Amino acid sequence: MEKVYGLIGFPVEHSLSPLMHNDAFVRLGIPARYHLFSVEPEQVGAAIAGVRALGIAGVNVTIPHKPAVIPFLDEVDEQARRIGAVNTIVNDNGRLVGYNTDGPGYVKALEEEMDVSLDDRRILVIGAGGGARGIYFSLLSTAAERIDIANRTVEKAERLVREGDARRSAYFSLAEAEKRLAEYDIIINTTSVGMHPHVEAQPLSLERLRPGGIVSDIIYNPMETKWLNEAKARGARVQNGVGMLVYQGALAFEKWTGQWPDVNRMKQLVIEALR
Ligand code: ATR
């Protein structure tokens, strides 16, 4: 029987996940379909009960339900628990297990797309919200030398560092981080600053950027933010958010099927859809 997978979130209409997963199912000859499920916040528990009752094989979870699904699951992977957010649920014979592939997807995309080892690197994460949490905790599992956090609301960066690893991480205001920019090999924007439709905005001044570093943004709409274009003009290698989107999907796909999809094909589909 065809297996059912899907995405629960609110809203979900513009998600590119069905495109990636359904294509990979077809190409790998897996009898399965990925659907969008728009779930209002007060229906999250009922939706998870529905996953059980209907025998849905697995779901992704997106904004705003990533933290909310946790109490309804049978088991939550340690890293997802630490992040406080689940984006992938595996239905293992009626046992619902939650994972987070966002942070690991980001790190894998960074390593693979930029062909870089994170060993001994000095990394600056801009932002301390939901997106930053997954990325920060995943970066802590690498051999990076420093993973500092800069945020508009400094207290939020401080809290994240306290939860993480205060020996490897410092927290800064955005202004302070701008002054120290030359210290970093990799600079990552996890905020929504520069996202459509506010495309003129930039998360941090790149005036003191050291040429030859990596500047990475989790935004994929637009694929070329003003900030990334400026980084490129200042001699950095740049990466947009398409890689994270694709790799979080590929890692979820692997958890569900045991197979690694063709990520380049997934990426191509996403890029075509975003153009
Ligand atoms: P997400 O889950 O997408 O990360 P979030 O939890 O609301 O969303 O976090 C948004 C991040 O973008 C935060 O780091 C936020 O900074 P604050 O903690 O100070 O709110 C940052 N952010 C959003 N709009 C911003 C702006 N105009 N300037 C600077 N930072 C901004």
Tab-separated table of C-alpha atoms and ligand atoms in Angstrom:
chain	number	residue	atom	x	y	z
A	1	MET	CA	0.000	0.000	0.000
A	2	GLU	CA	1.191	3.516	-0.777
A	3	LYS	CA	2.662	5.224	2.268
A	4	VAL	CA	1.546	8.703	3.228
A	5	TYR	CA	3.941	11.436	4.360
A	6	GLY	CA	3.343	15.112	4.772
A	7	LEU	CA	3.949	18.477	6.328
A	8	ILE	CA	1.967	19.966	9.177
A	9	GLY	CA	2.225	23.699	9.750
A	10	PHE	CA	0.278	26.928	9.503
A	11	PRO	CA	0.439	28.112	6.813
A	12	VAL	CA	1.884	25.398	4.540
A	13	GLU	CA	0.586	26.389	1.101
A	14	HIS	CA	3.875	27.701	-0.259
A	15	SER	CA	6.034	24.834	0.936
A	16	LEU	CA	8.510	23.369	-1.546
A	17	SER	CA	8.766	20.107	0.408
A	18	PRO	CA	6.185	18.151	-1.670
A	19	LEU	CA	8.195	18.968	-4.782
A	20	MET	CA	11.413	17.553	-3.295
A	21	HIS	CA	9.972	14.479	-1.592
A	22	ASN	CA	7.516	13.368	-4.269
A	23	ASP	CA	10.183	13.583	-6.943
A	24	ALA	CA	12.584	11.534	-4.789
A	25	PHE	CA	9.900	8.898	-4.094
A	26	VAL	CA	9.277	8.505	-7.829
A	27	ARG	CA	12.950	8.373	-8.750
A	28	LEU	CA	13.758	5.792	-6.090
A	29	GLY	CA	10.647	3.743	-6.924
A	30	ILE	CA	9.190	4.144	-3.437
A	31	PRO	CA	5.378	3.860	-3.368
A	32	ALA	CA	4.639	6.952	-1.283
A	33	ARG	CA	3.144	10.458	-1.503
A	34	TYR	CA	3.899	13.645	0.440
A	35	HIS	CA	0.950	15.946	1.223
A	36	LEU	CA	0.432	19.353	2.821
A	37	PHE	CA	-1.682	19.509	5.977
A	38	SER	CA	-2.677	22.958	7.178
A	39	VAL	CA	-3.184	22.596	10.942
A	40	GLU	CA	-4.394	25.444	13.139
A	41	PRO	CA	-2.481	25.890	16.406
A	42	GLU	CA	-5.269	24.546	18.634
A	43	GLN	CA	-5.432	21.374	16.510
A	44	VAL	CA	-1.831	20.197	16.916
A	45	GLY	CA	-2.661	17.420	19.403
A	46	ALA	CA	-5.557	16.237	17.265
A	47	ALA	CA	-3.346	16.273	14.176
A	48	ILE	CA	-0.751	14.033	15.863
A	49	ALA	CA	-3.546	11.714	17.009
A	50	GLY	CA	-4.615	11.699	13.363
A	51	VAL	CA	-1.121	10.685	12.257
A	52	ARG	CA	-1.412	7.687	14.604
A	53	ALA	CA	-4.998	6.799	13.693
A	54	LEU	CA	-4.413	7.015	9.955
A	55	GLY	CA	-1.044	5.300	10.040
A	56	ILE	CA	0.694	8.215	8.323
A	57	ALA	CA	4.292	7.036	7.911
A	58	GLY	CA	6.008	10.303	8.726
A	59	VAL	CA	5.560	14.052	8.816
A	60	ASN	CA	7.613	17.184	8.740
A	61	VAL	CA	6.592	19.918	11.115
A	62	THR	CA	6.975	23.597	10.363
A	63	ILE	CA	6.233	26.992	11.877
A	64	PRO	CA	4.567	27.454	14.326
A	65	HIS	CA	4.212	23.830	15.484
A	66	LYS	CA	7.834	22.704	15.919
A	67	PRO	CA	7.890	23.110	19.726
A	68	ALA	CA	4.175	22.342	20.149
A	69	VAL	CA	4.269	18.750	18.838
A	70	ILE	CA	6.816	17.574	21.428
A	71	PRO	CA	4.383	16.635	24.254
A	72	PHE	CA	2.368	14.446	21.866
A	73	LEU	CA	5.258	12.226	20.769
A	74	ASP	CA	6.405	8.897	22.263
A	75	GLU	CA	10.063	9.756	22.023
A	76	VAL	CA	12.107	12.824	21.159
A	77	ASP	CA	15.710	12.570	20.032
A	78	GLU	CA	18.163	14.191	22.461
A	79	GLN	CA	19.316	16.948	20.092
A	80	ALA	CA	15.729	17.868	19.142
A	81	ARG	CA	14.861	18.045	22.833
A	82	ARG	CA	17.814	20.332	23.452
A	83	ILE	CA	16.793	22.571	20.559
A	84	GLY	CA	13.212	22.455	21.815
A	85	ALA	CA	11.816	21.888	18.335
A	86	VAL	CA	10.893	18.894	16.186
A	87	ASN	CA	10.729	19.204	12.403
A	88	THR	CA	10.579	15.499	11.522
A	89	ILE	CA	8.408	12.731	12.970
A	90	VAL	CA	8.937	9.080	12.141
A	91	ASN	CA	6.035	6.673	12.699
A	92	ASP	CA	7.869	3.528	13.760
A	93	ASN	CA	5.067	0.934	13.886
A	94	GLY	CA	2.828	3.232	15.899
A	95	ARG	CA	5.624	4.790	17.945
A	96	LEU	CA	6.055	8.436	17.019
A	97	VAL	CA	9.661	9.595	17.285
A	98	GLY	CA	10.628	13.258	16.874
A	99	TYR	CA	13.866	14.586	15.384
A	100	ASN	CA	15.250	17.916	14.282
A	101	THR	CA	16.987	17.925	10.894
A	102	ASP	CA	17.065	21.729	10.493
A	103	GLY	CA	20.331	22.338	12.354
A	104	PRO	CA	22.063	19.208	11.049
A	105	GLY	CA	20.739	20.040	7.563
A	106	TYR	CA	22.224	23.502	7.799
A	107	VAL	CA	25.633	22.188	8.904
A	108	LYS	CA	25.690	19.500	6.215
A	109	ALA	CA	24.747	22.040	3.549
A	110	LEU	CA	27.541	24.325	4.736
A	111	GLU	CA	30.146	21.560	4.662
A	112	GLU	CA	29.036	20.078	1.336
A	113	GLU	CA	28.130	23.167	-0.674
A	114	MET	CA	31.054	25.269	0.481
A	115	ASP	CA	33.393	22.260	0.560
A	116	VAL	CA	34.695	23.325	3.952
A	117	SER	CA	35.699	21.600	7.164
A	118	LEU	CA	34.450	23.348	10.290
A	119	ASP	CA	37.407	22.092	12.353
A	120	ASP	CA	39.053	24.979	14.223
A	121	ARG	CA	36.889	27.588	12.471
A	122	ARG	CA	35.680	30.763	14.130
A	123	ILE	CA	31.990	31.175	13.442
A	124	LEU	CA	29.580	34.042	14.083
A	125	VAL	CA	25.853	33.299	14.228
A	126	ILE	CA	23.589	36.330	13.800
A	127	GLY	CA	20.225	35.887	15.519
A	128	ALA	CA	19.008	34.017	18.585
A	129	GLY	CA	15.506	32.883	17.553
A	130	GLY	CA	14.136	29.516	16.508
A	131	GLY	CA	16.325	29.276	13.425
A	132	ALA	CA	19.468	30.134	15.362
A	133	ARG	CA	18.847	27.521	18.105
A	134	GLY	CA	19.001	24.508	15.798
A	135	ILE	CA	22.011	25.839	13.932
A	136	TYR	CA	23.887	26.827	17.102
A	137	PHE	CA	23.425	23.479	18.843
A	138	SER	CA	24.395	21.607	15.677
A	139	LEU	CA	27.520	23.759	15.295
A	140	LEU	CA	28.409	22.875	18.901
A	141	SER	CA	28.618	19.222	17.780
A	142	THR	CA	31.359	20.122	15.289
A	143	ALA	CA	35.029	20.782	16.018
A	144	ALA	CA	34.647	24.519	15.360
A	145	GLU	CA	36.899	26.581	17.636
A	146	ARG	CA	34.403	29.374	18.401
A	147	ILE	CA	30.703	29.767	17.793
A	148	ASP	CA	29.722	33.262	18.899
A	149	ILE	CA	26.235	34.738	18.781
A	150	ALA	CA	25.183	38.297	17.961
A	151	ASN	CA	21.612	39.435	18.354
A	152	ARG	CA	19.597	42.653	18.389
A	153	THR	CA	18.274	41.629	21.819
A	154	VAL	CA	21.554	40.739	23.525
A	155	GLU	CA	19.830	38.953	26.430
A	156	LYS	CA	18.507	36.311	24.039
A	157	ALA	CA	22.017	35.645	22.743
A	158	GLU	CA	23.256	35.434	26.324
A	159	ARG	CA	20.573	32.892	27.222
A	160	LEU	CA	21.436	30.738	24.223
A	161	VAL	CA	25.139	30.743	25.099
A	162	ARG	CA	24.323	29.774	28.696
A	163	GLU	CA	22.310	26.819	27.430
A	164	GLY	CA	25.044	25.938	24.977
A	165	ASP	CA	28.744	26.171	25.742
A	166	ALA	CA	30.012	29.365	27.361
A	167	ARG	CA	33.641	28.230	26.934
A	168	ARG	CA	33.376	28.119	23.162
A	169	SER	CA	30.870	30.919	22.698
A	170	ALA	CA	30.593	34.609	23.450
A	171	TYR	CA	27.564	36.833	22.854
A	172	PHE	CA	27.512	40.311	21.400
A	173	SER	CA	25.291	43.159	20.340
A	174	LEU	CA	25.078	43.602	16.580
A	175	ALA	CA	27.228	46.765	16.803
A	176	GLU	CA	29.936	44.945	18.754
A	177	ALA	CA	29.912	42.031	16.309
A	178	GLU	CA	30.301	44.446	13.403
A	179	LYS	CA	33.514	45.739	14.989
A	180	ARG	CA	34.872	42.211	15.456
A	181	LEU	CA	33.859	40.888	12.054
A	182	ALA	CA	37.429	40.297	10.853
A	183	GLU	CA	37.876	37.645	13.577
A	184	TYR	CA	35.510	35.215	11.853
A	185	ASP	CA	35.981	32.612	9.125
A	186	ILE	CA	32.248	31.970	8.725
A	187	ILE	CA	29.365	34.413	9.323
A	188	ILE	CA	25.806	33.086	9.331
A	189	ASN	CA	22.564	35.070	9.211
A	190	THR	CA	19.699	33.176	10.868
A	191	THR	CA	17.362	36.175	11.131
A	192	SER	CA	14.632	37.089	8.682
A	193	VAL	CA	16.302	40.420	7.914
A	194	GLY	CA	16.546	40.820	4.126
A	195	MET	CA	13.757	38.371	3.373
A	196	HIS	CA	11.082	39.184	0.823
A	197	PRO	CA	9.394	41.697	0.793
A	198	HIS	CA	11.874	43.734	2.896
A	199	VAL	CA	14.771	43.049	0.575
A	200	GLU	CA	16.663	46.275	1.280
A	201	ALA	CA	17.387	45.401	4.917
A	202	GLN	CA	20.680	43.850	6.035
A	203	PRO	CA	21.296	42.025	9.337
A	204	LEU	CA	24.804	43.361	9.960
A	205	SER	CA	27.257	45.779	8.348
A	206	LEU	CA	29.967	43.930	6.421
A	207	GLU	CA	32.390	46.842	6.387
A	208	ARG	CA	35.050	44.963	8.349
A	209	LEU	CA	34.576	41.641	6.584
A	210	ARG	CA	37.807	39.791	5.910
A	211	PRO	CA	38.057	38.698	2.242
A	212	GLY	CA	38.184	34.950	1.662
A	213	GLY	CA	35.739	34.046	4.418
A	214	ILE	CA	32.318	32.458	4.080
A	215	VAL	CA	29.074	34.412	4.458
A	216	SER	CA	25.961	32.284	4.687
A	217	ASP	CA	22.271	33.157	4.915
A	218	ILE	CA	19.368	30.830	5.698
A	219	ILE	CA	17.075	33.063	3.592
A	220	TYR	CA	16.176	31.584	0.185
A	221	ASN	CA	13.557	34.142	-0.869
A	222	PRO	CA	15.216	35.975	-2.512
A	223	MET	CA	18.040	33.562	-3.324
A	224	GLU	CA	20.412	36.530	-3.623
A	225	THR	CA	19.912	38.866	-0.696
A	226	LYS	CA	21.415	42.315	-0.760
A	227	TRP	CA	23.615	41.194	2.141
A	228	LEU	CA	25.004	38.177	0.268
A	229	ASN	CA	25.641	40.301	-2.802
A	230	GLU	CA	27.565	42.781	-0.696
A	231	ALA	CA	29.550	39.937	0.907
A	232	LYS	CA	30.426	38.616	-2.533
A	233	ALA	CA	31.535	42.073	-3.663
A	234	ARG	CA	33.810	42.204	-0.606
A	235	GLY	CA	35.528	38.961	-1.580
A	236	ALA	CA	33.617	36.395	0.496
A	237	ARG	CA	32.307	33.019	-0.687
A	238	VAL	CA	28.543	33.055	-0.176
A	239	GLN	CA	25.783	30.537	0.417
A	240	ASN	CA	22.011	31.071	0.481
A	241	GLY	CA	19.274	29.142	2.313
A	242	VAL	CA	18.430	26.698	-0.474
A	243	GLY	CA	21.056	24.253	0.789
A	244	MET	CA	19.587	24.140	4.294
A	245	LEU	CA	16.077	23.649	2.903
A	246	VAL	CA	17.218	20.771	0.714
A	247	TYR	CA	19.452	19.052	3.275
A	248	GLN	CA	16.893	19.202	6.109
A	249	GLY	CA	14.522	17.524	3.642
A	250	ALA	CA	17.094	14.947	2.569
A	251	LEU	CA	17.868	14.052	6.199
A	252	ALA	CA	14.128	13.633	6.922
A	253	PHE	CA	13.745	11.522	3.772
A	254	GLU	CA	16.601	9.317	4.929
A	255	LYS	CA	15.006	8.843	8.372
A	256	TRP	CA	11.727	7.786	6.740
A	257	THR	CA	13.026	5.566	3.940
A	258	GLY	CA	16.577	4.609	4.869
A	259	GLN	CA	17.686	5.970	1.498
A	260	TRP	CA	19.678	9.074	0.651
A	261	PRO	CA	17.965	11.070	-2.125
A	262	ASP	CA	19.655	12.867	-5.004
A	263	VAL	CA	20.224	16.225	-3.292
A	264	ASN	CA	21.442	17.928	-6.449
A	265	ARG	CA	18.211	17.037	-8.193
A	266	MET	CA	16.208	18.287	-5.187
A	267	LYS	CA	18.181	21.507	-5.242
A	268	GLN	CA	17.593	21.988	-8.952
A	269	LEU	CA	13.823	21.581	-8.485
A	270	VAL	CA	13.769	24.062	-5.610
A	271	ILE	CA	15.819	26.631	-7.527
A	272	GLU	CA	13.544	26.326	-10.569
A	273	ALA	CA	10.480	26.812	-8.361
A	274	LEU	CA	11.994	29.862	-6.660
A	275	ARG	CA	13.006	31.573	-9.912
B	1	ATR	P1	12.916	32.450	13.793
B	1	ATR	O1	12.224	31.302	14.396
B	1	ATR	O2	12.671	32.633	12.316
B	1	ATR	O3	14.370	32.534	14.133
B	1	ATR	P2	12.282	34.375	15.802
B	1	ATR	O4	12.346	33.354	16.854
B	1	ATR	O5	11.208	35.417	15.868
B	1	ATR	O6	12.143	33.728	14.386
B	1	ATR	O7	13.706	35.092	15.702
B	1	ATR	C1	13.934	36.079	14.776
B	1	ATR	C2	15.393	36.532	14.875
B	1	ATR	O8	15.578	37.585	13.956
B	1	ATR	C3	15.745	37.082	16.235
B	1	ATR	O9	17.113	36.871	16.469
B	1	ATR	C4	15.430	38.560	16.049
B	1	ATR	O10	16.112	39.429	16.935
B	1	ATR	P3	15.467	39.743	18.385
B	1	ATR	O11	15.768	38.532	19.232
B	1	ATR	O12	16.182	40.951	18.848
B	1	ATR	O13	14.001	39.956	18.172
B	1	ATR	C5	15.936	38.775	14.655
B	1	ATR	N1	15.322	39.924	14.000
B	1	ATR	C6	14.090	40.000	13.469
B	1	ATR	N2	13.881	41.207	12.929
B	1	ATR	C7	15.010	41.929	13.132
B	1	ATR	C8	15.428	43.260	12.790
B	1	ATR	N3	14.637	44.092	12.132
B	1	ATR	N4	16.675	43.626	13.152
B	1	ATR	C9	17.495	42.788	13.809
B	1	ATR	N5	17.165	41.528	14.153
B	1	ATR	C10	15.932	41.111	13.826
